[in-house]
Tab-separated table of C-alpha atoms and ligand atoms in Angstrom:
chain	number	residue	atom	x	y	z
A	72	MET	CA	-29.736	-13.598	-14.094
A	73	ASN	CA	-29.550	-16.710	-11.921
A	74	LYS	CA	-27.867	-17.121	-8.602
A	75	VAL	CA	-24.086	-17.258	-8.850
A	76	GLU	CA	-22.390	-20.665	-8.514
A	77	SER	CA	-18.908	-20.074	-9.914
A	78	ALA	CA	-16.352	-17.249	-10.030
A	79	LEU	CA	-13.067	-16.390	-11.736
A	80	VAL	CA	-10.986	-14.371	-9.292
A	81	ILE	CA	-8.297	-12.325	-11.036
A	82	GLY	CA	-5.296	-11.619	-8.780
A	83	GLY	CA	-3.611	-13.675	-6.079
A	84	GLY	CA	-2.534	-10.818	-3.771
A	85	VAL	CA	-4.582	-10.033	-0.672
A	86	ALA	CA	-8.152	-9.525	-1.902
A	87	GLY	CA	-8.033	-12.477	-4.344
A	88	PRO	CA	-7.377	-15.340	-1.896
A	89	VAL	CA	-9.723	-13.823	0.724
A	90	THR	CA	-12.492	-13.461	-1.865
A	91	ALA	CA	-12.029	-17.100	-2.913
A	92	LEU	CA	-12.080	-18.275	0.714
A	93	ALA	CA	-15.224	-16.286	1.499
A	94	LEU	CA	-16.960	-17.454	-1.694
A	95	ARG	CA	-16.193	-21.042	-0.832
A	96	LYS	CA	-17.667	-20.486	2.632
A	97	ALA	CA	-20.727	-19.128	0.832
A	98	GLY	CA	-20.959	-22.260	-1.318
A	99	ILE	CA	-19.619	-20.669	-4.516
A	100	ASP	CA	-16.736	-22.246	-6.482
A	101	ALA	CA	-13.827	-19.932	-7.147
A	102	ILE	CA	-10.487	-20.283	-8.939
A	103	VAL	CA	-7.753	-17.667	-8.530
A	104	TYR	CA	-5.751	-16.536	-11.582
A	105	GLU	CA	-2.482	-14.763	-10.833
A	106	ALA	CA	-0.339	-13.064	-13.487
A	107	TYR	CA	2.984	-13.876	-11.850
A	108	PRO	CA	4.501	-17.353	-11.897
A	109	SER	CA	4.676	-17.588	-8.104
A	110	THR	CA	2.824	-16.289	-5.072
A	111	ALA	CA	4.831	-13.379	-3.682
A	112	ASP	CA	5.511	-10.682	-6.219
A	113	GLY	CA	8.909	-10.005	-4.677
A	114	ILE	CA	7.912	-6.468	-3.868
A	115	GLY	CA	8.962	-6.107	-0.267
A	116	GLY	CA	7.618	-3.586	2.111
A	117	THR	CA	5.894	-3.781	5.424
A	118	LEU	CA	2.204	-3.321	5.962
A	119	ALA	CA	-0.069	-3.153	8.932
A	120	ILE	CA	-3.282	-5.058	9.482
A	121	ALA	CA	-5.629	-3.032	11.648
A	122	PRO	CA	-8.036	-4.601	14.213
A	123	ASN	CA	-10.895	-4.448	11.690
A	124	GLY	CA	-8.769	-6.345	9.150
A	125	LEU	CA	-7.809	-8.943	11.761
A	126	ALA	CA	-11.475	-9.502	12.618
A	127	ALA	CA	-12.297	-9.901	8.924
A	128	LEU	CA	-9.480	-12.452	8.493
A	129	ASP	CA	-11.035	-14.419	11.349
A	130	ILE	CA	-14.196	-14.955	9.301
A	131	VAL	CA	-12.279	-16.901	6.650
A	132	GLY	CA	-10.070	-18.680	9.201
A	133	ALA	CA	-6.888	-16.937	8.037
A	134	ARG	CA	-6.061	-14.729	10.998
A	135	ASP	CA	-3.682	-17.046	12.884
A	136	THR	CA	-1.659	-18.084	9.831
A	137	ALA	CA	-1.519	-14.558	8.449
A	138	THR	CA	-0.294	-13.049	11.702
A	139	ALA	CA	1.936	-15.899	12.933
A	140	GLY	CA	5.163	-13.955	12.406
A	141	ALA	CA	3.669	-10.476	12.630
A	142	GLN	CA	4.836	-7.891	15.141
A	143	PRO	CA	2.155	-6.396	17.401
A	144	ILE	CA	2.250	-2.607	17.519
A	145	THR	CA	1.399	-1.763	21.086
A	146	ALA	CA	2.093	1.974	21.179
A	147	THR	CA	2.120	4.887	18.752
A	148	VAL	CA	4.078	8.128	18.942
A	149	MET	CA	3.908	11.167	16.679
A	150	SER	CA	6.768	13.634	16.533
A	151	PHE	CA	7.297	16.978	14.858
A	152	GLY	CA	9.347	20.071	15.534
A	153	GLY	CA	11.349	18.272	18.243
A	154	ARG	CA	8.204	17.274	20.191
A	155	SER	CA	7.054	13.682	20.635
A	156	VAL	CA	3.546	12.859	21.747
A	157	ALA	CA	2.232	9.410	22.685
A	158	LEU	CA	-1.060	8.771	20.907
A	159	PRO	CA	-3.688	6.875	22.884
A	160	PRO	CA	-4.992	3.651	21.292
A	161	VAL	CA	-8.628	2.842	20.671
A	162	ALA	CA	-9.595	1.150	23.947
A	163	GLY	CA	-10.242	-2.575	24.134
A	164	LEU	CA	-9.000	-3.552	20.652
A	165	PRO	CA	-6.163	-5.969	19.830
A	166	PRO	CA	-2.990	-4.266	18.570
A	167	MET	CA	-2.491	-3.852	14.870
A	168	ARG	CA	0.022	-6.280	13.384
A	169	LEU	CA	2.991	-5.471	11.207
A	170	LEU	CA	4.233	-7.901	8.583
A	171	GLN	CA	5.896	-8.123	5.211
A	172	ARG	CA	3.557	-7.839	2.262
A	173	ALA	CA	5.085	-10.985	0.718
A	174	GLU	CA	4.501	-12.891	3.988
A	175	LEU	CA	0.829	-11.948	3.933
A	176	TYR	CA	0.500	-13.066	0.296
A	177	ARG	CA	2.120	-16.392	1.163
A	178	ALA	CA	0.001	-16.975	4.282
A	179	LEU	CA	-3.275	-16.275	2.477
A	180	TYR	CA	-2.215	-18.528	-0.378
A	181	ASP	CA	-1.399	-21.349	2.067
A	182	VAL	CA	-4.748	-21.019	3.865
A	183	ALA	CA	-6.656	-20.933	0.593
A	184	VAL	CA	-4.855	-23.972	-0.862
A	185	ALA	CA	-5.407	-25.890	2.390
A	186	ASP	CA	-9.104	-25.074	2.008
A	187	GLY	CA	-9.094	-26.660	-1.450
A	188	ILE	CA	-8.944	-23.508	-3.570
A	189	ARG	CA	-7.194	-23.801	-6.939
A	190	PHE	CA	-4.641	-21.190	-8.007
A	191	GLU	CA	-3.444	-20.826	-11.585
A	192	HIS	CA	-0.154	-18.926	-11.751
A	193	GLY	CA	1.292	-17.276	-14.846
A	194	LYS	CA	-2.235	-16.331	-16.009
A	195	ARG	CA	-2.420	-12.668	-16.929
A	196	LEU	CA	-5.965	-11.594	-17.760
A	197	GLU	CA	-6.192	-9.544	-20.950
A	198	SER	CA	-9.895	-9.327	-21.770
A	199	ALA	CA	-13.317	-10.677	-20.875
A	200	GLU	CA	-16.543	-11.300	-22.768
A	201	ASP	CA	-19.727	-10.847	-20.827
A	202	GLY	CA	-22.554	-13.092	-22.084
A	203	ALA	CA	-26.079	-14.116	-21.152
A	204	ASP	CA	-24.957	-17.436	-19.668
A	205	GLY	CA	-21.598	-16.452	-18.184
A	206	VAL	CA	-18.385	-14.466	-18.546
A	207	THR	CA	-15.346	-15.710	-20.464
A	208	ALA	CA	-11.895	-14.576	-19.435
A	209	ARG	CA	-9.069	-14.505	-21.961
A	210	PHE	CA	-5.479	-14.729	-20.729
A	211	ALA	CA	-2.194	-13.610	-22.264
A	212	ASP	CA	-1.203	-17.249	-22.924
A	213	GLY	CA	-4.243	-17.593	-25.213
A	214	SER	CA	-6.285	-19.761	-22.824
A	215	THR	CA	-9.879	-18.985	-21.797
A	216	GLU	CA	-12.007	-19.783	-18.750
A	217	LYS	CA	-15.730	-19.353	-18.139
A	218	ALA	CA	-17.799	-18.833	-14.980
A	219	ASP	CA	-20.869	-16.991	-13.685
A	220	VAL	CA	-18.893	-13.925	-12.559
A	221	LEU	CA	-15.415	-12.420	-12.898
A	222	ILE	CA	-13.950	-10.620	-9.874
A	223	GLY	CA	-11.133	-8.147	-10.435
A	224	ALA	CA	-8.838	-8.438	-7.404
A	225	ASP	CA	-5.978	-7.323	-9.624
A	226	GLY	CA	-4.616	-4.420	-7.621
A	227	ILE	CA	-4.199	-0.716	-8.176
A	228	HIS	CA	-3.154	-1.081	-11.848
A	229	SER	CA	-6.229	-3.251	-12.486
A	230	THR	CA	-7.030	-4.546	-15.974
A	231	VAL	CA	-10.590	-5.456	-14.963
A	232	ARG	CA	-11.324	-1.825	-14.015
A	233	GLY	CA	-10.735	-0.813	-17.649
A	234	LEU	CA	-12.864	-3.705	-18.914
A	235	ILE	CA	-15.759	-2.526	-16.751
A	236	ASP	CA	-15.339	1.110	-17.765
A	237	PRO	CA	-12.784	2.212	-20.378
A	238	ASP	CA	-13.063	5.744	-18.955
A	239	ALA	CA	-12.267	4.652	-15.384
A	240	PRO	CA	-9.615	6.772	-13.686
A	241	GLY	CA	-6.166	5.321	-13.134
A	242	PRO	CA	-4.147	5.512	-9.924
A	243	GLY	CA	-3.184	8.930	-8.613
A	244	TYR	CA	0.320	9.754	-7.444
A	245	THR	CA	0.696	10.847	-3.810
A	246	GLY	CA	3.838	12.896	-4.532
A	247	LEU	CA	5.856	10.460	-2.424
A	248	LEU	CA	8.269	7.609	-3.033
A	249	GLY	CA	8.463	4.689	-0.608
A	250	LEU	CA	11.741	3.233	0.673
A	251	GLU	CA	12.299	0.913	3.582
A	252	ALA	CA	15.126	-0.727	5.526
A	253	VAL	CA	16.023	-2.521	8.721
A	254	VAL	CA	18.816	-0.614	10.454
A	255	ASP	CA	21.333	-2.170	12.866
A	256	ARG	CA	20.772	0.573	15.364
A	257	PRO	CA	18.425	0.696	18.332
A	258	VAL	CA	16.023	3.576	18.921
A	259	GLU	CA	15.056	4.743	22.367
A	260	VAL	CA	11.490	3.522	22.409
A	261	GLU	CA	9.872	0.345	23.733
A	262	THR	CA	9.695	-2.684	21.419
A	263	GLY	CA	6.456	-2.527	19.442
A	264	THR	CA	6.296	1.269	19.406
A	265	MET	CA	5.509	2.806	16.012
A	266	CYS	CA	6.757	6.374	15.548
A	267	PHE	CA	5.374	8.714	12.892
A	268	ALA	CA	7.908	11.510	12.437
A	269	PHE	CA	7.380	14.737	10.505
A	270	GLY	CA	11.031	15.600	9.858
A	271	LYS	CA	12.505	18.906	8.722
A	272	ARG	CA	12.216	18.056	5.047
A	273	ALA	CA	9.999	14.994	4.884
A	274	TYR	CA	7.994	12.444	6.759
A	275	TYR	CA	9.364	9.085	7.914
A	276	LEU	CA	8.392	6.345	10.276
A	277	TYR	CA	10.337	3.948	12.437
A	278	TRP	CA	9.619	1.171	14.867
A	279	ARG	CA	11.596	-0.907	17.296
A	280	ARG	CA	11.714	-4.546	16.301
A	281	PRO	CA	11.790	-7.502	18.713
A	282	ASP	CA	15.433	-8.185	17.634
A	283	GLY	CA	16.426	-4.711	18.887
A	284	ARG	CA	17.006	-3.355	15.388
A	285	THR	CA	14.940	-0.560	13.881
A	286	GLY	CA	12.492	-0.685	11.025
A	287	PHE	CA	12.691	2.523	8.972
A	288	GLY	CA	10.290	3.714	6.283
A	289	ALA	CA	10.832	6.866	4.227
A	290	ASN	CA	8.245	8.830	2.261
A	291	LEU	CA	10.473	10.902	-0.033
A	292	PRO	CA	8.721	13.827	-1.726
A	293	ARG	CA	9.180	13.812	-5.505
A	294	GLU	CA	7.334	15.887	-8.044
A	295	ARG	CA	7.101	13.247	-10.740
A	296	PRO	CA	6.109	9.615	-10.175
A	297	MET	CA	8.718	6.942	-10.775
A	298	ARG	CA	8.002	3.476	-12.101
A	299	LEU	CA	9.228	0.649	-9.922
A	300	THR	CA	11.711	-0.527	-12.570
A	301	GLU	CA	13.019	3.039	-12.898
A	302	ALA	CA	13.356	3.388	-9.105
A	303	ARG	CA	15.129	0.066	-8.815
A	304	ALA	CA	17.561	1.031	-11.567
A	305	VAL	CA	18.856	3.893	-9.403
A	306	PRO	CA	21.959	2.652	-7.534
A	307	ARG	CA	21.268	2.059	-3.839
A	308	GLU	CA	24.168	4.330	-2.906
A	309	GLU	CA	22.351	7.139	-4.704
A	310	TRP	CA	19.170	6.434	-2.750
A	311	LEU	CA	21.206	6.457	0.428
A	312	ARG	CA	22.681	9.825	-0.523
A	313	ARG	CA	19.159	11.231	-1.021
A	314	LEU	CA	17.964	9.790	2.271
A	315	ARG	CA	20.895	11.366	4.104
A	316	GLU	CA	20.260	14.682	2.379
A	317	THR	CA	16.578	14.562	3.380
A	318	TYR	CA	16.684	13.150	6.896
A	319	GLY	CA	20.274	13.933	7.955
A	320	ASP	CA	19.204	16.759	10.305
A	321	ASP	CA	16.391	14.807	11.974
A	322	ASP	CA	16.461	12.981	15.278
A	323	PRO	CA	16.591	9.984	15.199
A	324	GLY	CA	16.218	9.989	11.387
A	325	GLY	CA	19.752	11.336	10.886
A	326	ASP	CA	21.307	8.588	12.997
A	327	LEU	CA	19.270	5.917	11.229
A	328	VAL	CA	20.195	6.983	7.690
A	329	ARG	CA	23.869	7.367	8.647
A	330	HIS	CA	23.896	3.719	9.812
A	331	LEU	CA	21.730	2.354	7.022
A	332	ASP	CA	23.280	-0.401	4.913
A	333	PRO	CA	22.306	0.294	1.266
A	334	ASP	CA	22.148	-3.463	0.580
A	335	ARG	CA	19.214	-3.629	3.008
A	336	LEU	CA	17.240	-0.925	1.237
A	337	THR	CA	13.886	-1.905	-0.294
A	338	VAL	CA	12.607	0.489	-2.929
A	339	SER	CA	8.816	0.483	-3.415
A	340	GLY	CA	8.726	3.309	-5.989
A	341	SER	CA	5.848	5.773	-6.254
A	342	LEU	CA	3.134	5.564	-3.635
A	343	HIS	CA	-0.273	5.629	-5.259
A	344	LEU	CA	-3.900	6.010	-4.313
A	345	MET	CA	-7.114	5.403	-6.226
A	346	PRO	CA	-9.418	8.332	-6.821
A	347	SER	CA	-13.112	7.558	-6.544
A	348	VAL	CA	-14.049	4.912	-9.156
A	349	PRO	CA	-17.427	5.714	-10.741
A	350	ARG	CA	-18.286	2.152	-11.798
A	351	TRP	CA	-17.566	-0.733	-9.438
A	352	TYR	CA	-19.245	-3.347	-11.657
A	353	ARG	CA	-20.812	-3.995	-15.030
A	354	GLY	CA	-22.806	-7.082	-16.006
A	355	ARG	CA	-20.927	-10.063	-14.552
A	356	LEU	CA	-17.712	-8.156	-13.788
A	357	VAL	CA	-16.934	-6.533	-10.433
A	358	LEU	CA	-13.941	-5.045	-8.591
A	359	VAL	CA	-12.570	-5.656	-5.099
A	360	GLY	CA	-9.586	-4.392	-3.071
A	361	ASP	CA	-7.029	-1.898	-4.403
A	362	ALA	CA	-8.530	-2.209	-7.894
A	363	VAL	CA	-11.474	-0.114	-6.688
A	364	HIS	CA	-10.458	1.555	-3.431
A	365	ALA	CA	-6.789	2.000	-2.625
A	366	PRO	CA	-6.437	4.655	0.063
A	367	SER	CA	-2.958	6.142	0.333
A	368	ASN	CA	-0.503	4.316	2.578
A	369	SER	CA	-1.152	7.029	5.197
A	370	SER	CA	-4.369	5.246	6.135
A	371	GLY	CA	-2.673	1.981	7.155
A	372	GLN	CA	-5.951	0.438	5.962
A	373	GLY	CA	-5.352	-0.702	2.348
A	374	ALA	CA	-5.031	-4.406	3.087
A	375	SER	CA	-7.656	-4.360	5.848
A	376	LEU	CA	-10.250	-2.721	3.589
A	377	ALA	CA	-9.416	-5.135	0.763
A	378	ILE	CA	-10.082	-8.057	3.132
A	379	GLU	CA	-13.372	-6.538	4.374
A	380	SER	CA	-14.627	-5.875	0.839
A	381	ALA	CA	-13.776	-9.416	-0.267
A	382	ILE	CA	-15.953	-10.811	2.506
A	383	GLU	CA	-18.846	-8.395	1.928
A	384	LEU	CA	-18.824	-9.227	-1.786
A	385	ALA	CA	-19.105	-12.930	-0.976
A	386	ARG	CA	-21.990	-12.278	1.467
A	387	CYS	CA	-23.860	-10.361	-1.215
A	388	LEU	CA	-23.313	-13.087	-3.826
A	389	ARG	CA	-24.452	-15.664	-1.265
A	390	ASP	CA	-27.750	-13.973	-0.451
A	391	LEU	CA	-28.906	-11.979	-3.473
A	392	PRO	CA	-30.560	-13.465	-6.528
A	393	GLY	CA	-28.097	-12.555	-9.331
A	394	PRO	CA	-24.793	-10.769	-9.965
A	395	GLU	CA	-26.162	-7.296	-10.681
A	396	SER	CA	-28.316	-7.120	-7.550
A	397	ALA	CA	-25.460	-8.543	-5.449
A	398	PHE	CA	-22.946	-6.067	-6.909
A	399	ALA	CA	-25.275	-3.098	-6.390
A	400	VAL	CA	-25.765	-3.894	-2.699
A	401	TYR	CA	-22.044	-4.647	-2.288
A	402	GLU	CA	-21.171	-1.214	-3.632
A	403	ARG	CA	-23.785	0.423	-1.419
A	404	LEU	CA	-22.402	-1.313	1.671
A	405	ARG	CA	-18.777	-0.498	0.944
A	406	ARG	CA	-18.421	2.784	-0.933
A	407	PRO	CA	-19.199	5.219	1.914
A	408	ARG	CA	-16.761	3.535	4.274
A	409	VAL	CA	-13.808	3.125	1.920
A	410	GLU	CA	-14.151	6.603	0.421
A	411	SER	CA	-14.272	8.370	3.772
A	412	ILE	CA	-11.139	6.515	4.930
A	413	ALA	CA	-9.406	7.451	1.665
A	414	ALA	CA	-10.377	11.117	2.074
A	415	ARG	CA	-8.934	11.236	5.571
A	416	ALA	CA	-5.661	9.634	4.425
A	417	ALA	CA	-5.369	12.055	1.493
A	418	LYS	CA	-5.413	14.995	3.912
A	419	ILE	CA	-2.591	13.474	5.952
A	420	ASN	CA	-0.593	12.972	2.747
A	421	HIS	CA	-0.508	16.698	2.116
A	422	MET	CA	1.307	17.156	5.396
A	423	LYS	CA	3.921	14.551	4.517
A	424	ALA	CA	5.366	16.501	1.627
A	425	PRO	CA	5.629	20.073	2.867
A	426	GLY	CA	5.810	22.508	-0.043
A	427	PRO	CA	6.453	26.238	0.469
A	428	LEU	CA	2.794	26.866	1.357
A	429	THR	CA	2.128	23.848	3.542
A	430	GLY	CA	5.555	24.458	5.087
A	431	ALA	CA	4.321	27.814	6.369
A	432	VAL	CA	1.068	26.452	7.744
A	433	LEU	CA	2.512	23.143	8.874
A	434	PRO	CA	2.569	23.952	12.598
A	435	VAL	CA	-1.148	24.804	12.450
A	436	LEU	CA	-1.922	21.649	10.497
A	437	MET	CA	0.125	19.604	12.917
A	438	ARG	CA	-1.737	20.980	15.903
A	439	LEU	CA	-5.009	20.059	14.212
A	440	LEU	CA	-3.773	16.598	13.348
A	441	LEU	CA	-2.598	16.068	16.891
A	442	LYS	CA	-5.891	17.261	18.320
A	443	THR	CA	-7.668	14.778	16.082
A	444	ALA	CA	-5.274	11.967	16.936
A	445	MET	CA	-5.758	12.553	20.667
A	446	ARG	CA	-9.407	11.553	20.281
A	447	PRO	CA	-8.900	7.982	18.992
A	448	GLU	CA	-12.457	6.851	19.683
A	449	LYS	CA	-13.811	9.551	17.417
A	450	THR	CA	-11.173	9.390	14.698
A	451	LEU	CA	-10.038	5.754	14.580
A	452	GLY	CA	-12.889	4.034	16.443
A	453	PRO	CA	-15.242	3.809	13.437
A	454	GLN	CA	-12.405	2.492	11.245
A	455	GLN	CA	-11.065	-0.079	13.658
A	456	ARG	CA	-14.245	-1.221	15.439
A	457	HIS	CA	-15.982	-2.152	12.186
A	458	ARG	CA	-17.099	-5.798	12.237
A	459	ILE	CA	-18.805	-7.842	9.533
A	460	ASP	CA	-21.630	-10.105	10.650
A	461	TRP	CA	-21.097	-13.054	8.308
A	462	ALA	CA	-24.203	-14.902	9.476
A	463	ALA	CA	-26.559	-11.947	8.964
A	464	PRO	CA	-28.494	-12.257	5.688
A	465	VAL	CA	-28.034	-9.480	3.127
A	466	THR	CA	-31.202	-8.137	1.530
A	467	SER	CA	-31.663	-5.811	-1.417
A	468	ALA	CA	-32.993	-3.250	1.076
A	469	ALA	CA	-29.701	-3.243	3.031
A	470	PRO	CA	-29.012	0.348	4.124
A	471	PRO	CA	-25.855	2.085	2.877
A	472	GLY	CA	-22.692	1.396	4.878
A	473	ASN	CA	-21.579	4.076	7.297
A	474	PRO	CA	-18.885	6.542	6.389
A	475	VAL	CA	-16.284	6.812	9.140
A	476	GLY	CA	-16.645	10.520	9.768
A	477	ARG	CA	-15.343	13.651	8.165
A	478	PRO	CA	-11.754	13.894	6.899
A	479	VAL	CA	-9.163	15.506	9.175
A	480	SER	CA	-9.988	19.194	8.996
B	730	LIG	C1	4.720	0.602	0.133
B	730	LIG	C2	3.337	0.167	0.525
B	730	LIG	C3	2.974	0.199	1.861
B	730	LIG	C4	1.707	-0.220	2.253
B	730	LIG	N1	1.371	-0.182	3.574
B	730	LIG	C5	0.151	-0.640	3.980
B	730	LIG	C6	-0.215	-0.688	5.373
B	730	LIG	O1	0.546	-0.327	6.267
B	730	LIG	N2	-1.436	-1.171	5.695
B	730	LIG	C7	-2.291	-1.628	4.739
B	730	LIG	O2	-3.386	-2.082	5.095
B	730	LIG	N3	-1.979	-1.588	3.431
B	730	LIG	C8	-0.783	-1.102	3.030
B	730	LIG	N4	-0.458	-1.090	1.700
B	730	LIG	C9	-1.469	-1.464	0.738
B	730	LIG	C10	-1.645	-2.951	0.561
B	730	LIG	O3	-0.437	-3.567	0.125
B	730	LIG	C11	-2.745	-3.139	-0.464
B	730	LIG	O4	-3.876	-2.396	-0.061
B	730	LIG	C12	-3.166	-4.594	-0.615
B	730	LIG	O5	-2.059	-5.350	-1.037
B	730	LIG	C13	-4.324	-4.678	-1.622
B	730	LIG	O6	-4.570	-6.007	-1.973
B	730	LIG	P1	-5.131	-6.375	-3.415
B	730	LIG	O7	-5.233	-7.848	-3.410
B	730	LIG	O8	-6.310	-5.551	-3.728
B	730	LIG	O9	-4.002	-5.917	-4.437
B	730	LIG	P2	-2.534	-6.486	-4.590
B	730	LIG	O10	-2.003	-6.929	-3.287
B	730	LIG	O11	-1.770	-5.482	-5.357
B	730	LIG	O12	-2.726	-7.799	-5.471
B	730	LIG	C14	-3.103	-7.756	-6.830
B	730	LIG	C15	-2.639	-9.053	-7.498
B	730	LIG	O13	-3.197	-9.097	-8.814
B	730	LIG	C16	-2.207	-9.552	-9.717
B	730	LIG	N5	-2.568	-9.064	-11.055
B	730	LIG	C17	-2.498	-7.794	-11.520
B	730	LIG	N6	-2.939	-7.724	-12.784
B	730	LIG	C18	-3.308	-8.979	-13.140
B	730	LIG	C19	-3.857	-9.552	-14.327
B	730	LIG	N7	-4.111	-8.800	-15.413
B	730	LIG	N8	-4.114	-10.886	-14.363
B	730	LIG	C20	-3.863	-11.667	-13.259
B	730	LIG	N9	-3.336	-11.179	-12.099
B	730	LIG	C21	-3.074	-9.846	-12.033
B	730	LIG	C22	-0.919	-8.964	-9.165
B	730	LIG	O14	0.227	-9.644	-9.645
B	730	LIG	C23	-1.129	-9.129	-7.658
B	730	LIG	O15	-0.661	-10.365	-7.182
B	730	LIG	C24	0.791	-0.673	1.259
B	730	LIG	C25	1.147	-0.709	-0.081
B	730	LIG	C26	2.414	-0.290	-0.461
B	730	LIG	C27	2.774	-0.330	-1.925
């Protein structure tokens, strides 16, 4: 197959706009097709961009816009069993930045449009035909589009993943539901401090905002997953009752949920992760971002890894002779890194939802986790120091990317 000159990018979330920006920088035309009629999907929630994600955003010139309103997280504390321990940062790196998911979507969209990238909203991909001279995408509105490659940046419930491999696994459920709120109540930590708290019945996190209020995120254990529409149909007062039941005896969790205004509650529904995806590409179709590697939210790396992969995919398409060789090297560069980060996050997830067994061994697990967290260079260094050398040419002999170490033991 010939060198790639045009791409259909499916999904206008995080990976989609970054892929289009990086492709354009590589001299490849890309159009982004987003299922929803507007940019932000309305699903709130806060996410963090780690130093590696910030560095990757720099490559496509999106860092300043994306982080304009973001809060720097300058300190991290972990607490369990009434003890709080300050976790040292990885030395010499900029702080991670906290922002609303919808704000990130909007910022990336704005940067991409300013760079001349076309977005087509209200275009839900349904199927694709892979041919000798290109791939044709078919959308729910009956329209079709053709290009050299089709890139599935369509998130954890990806359609493209099933088009590449009908037997591909779907998202796994972490056993946790996500809820979030801003509470009109200060907490006794410095502004910019992120606190990870293993409460008596469940895990939660909180951070002090620049306006003095407190950001609160709950990971509520629940045996069965819950669709977002189902979760949103539950009255907010009922969610508040469950939060008070779960965190009422925690400090400061109890105080936060007692002062939480249910109208400020954002319900994210089930928290998912992607198990290992056997096939990342087929013919002219390839996956990027959550569609192929969504670690659980415990990693704090989902968006950052999506941004990195988007850029590496563009580098490979820039330098390698055809789609299949580019996709093969892209997978080789990315799979070890993203899967080792996902494995580490999966271990932490088990500690967030203490069952009868983990409950008994929780203190031991916590000591181990703490020991690991106290060595940031070893545990977080390889994740956060990762940098992509955009100018370096990619060859078909590129060695496999580095995993980031063993999961938390
Ligand atoms: C509650 C929660 C907390 C999180 N916290 C963090 C965090 O702290 N740090 C972090 O790095 N990450 C976090 N993440 C993960 C982060 O949001 C994702 O990793 C990131 O958004 C992945 O980007 P993406 O572009 O691959 O997928 P998405 O952002 O999901 O974008 C996919 C896009 O594709 C569109 N789409 C889907 N199907 C189709 C179709 N058939 N046709 C056309 N368009 C389609 C969707 O509408 C969407 O706009 C969190 C996620 C959640 C849910």
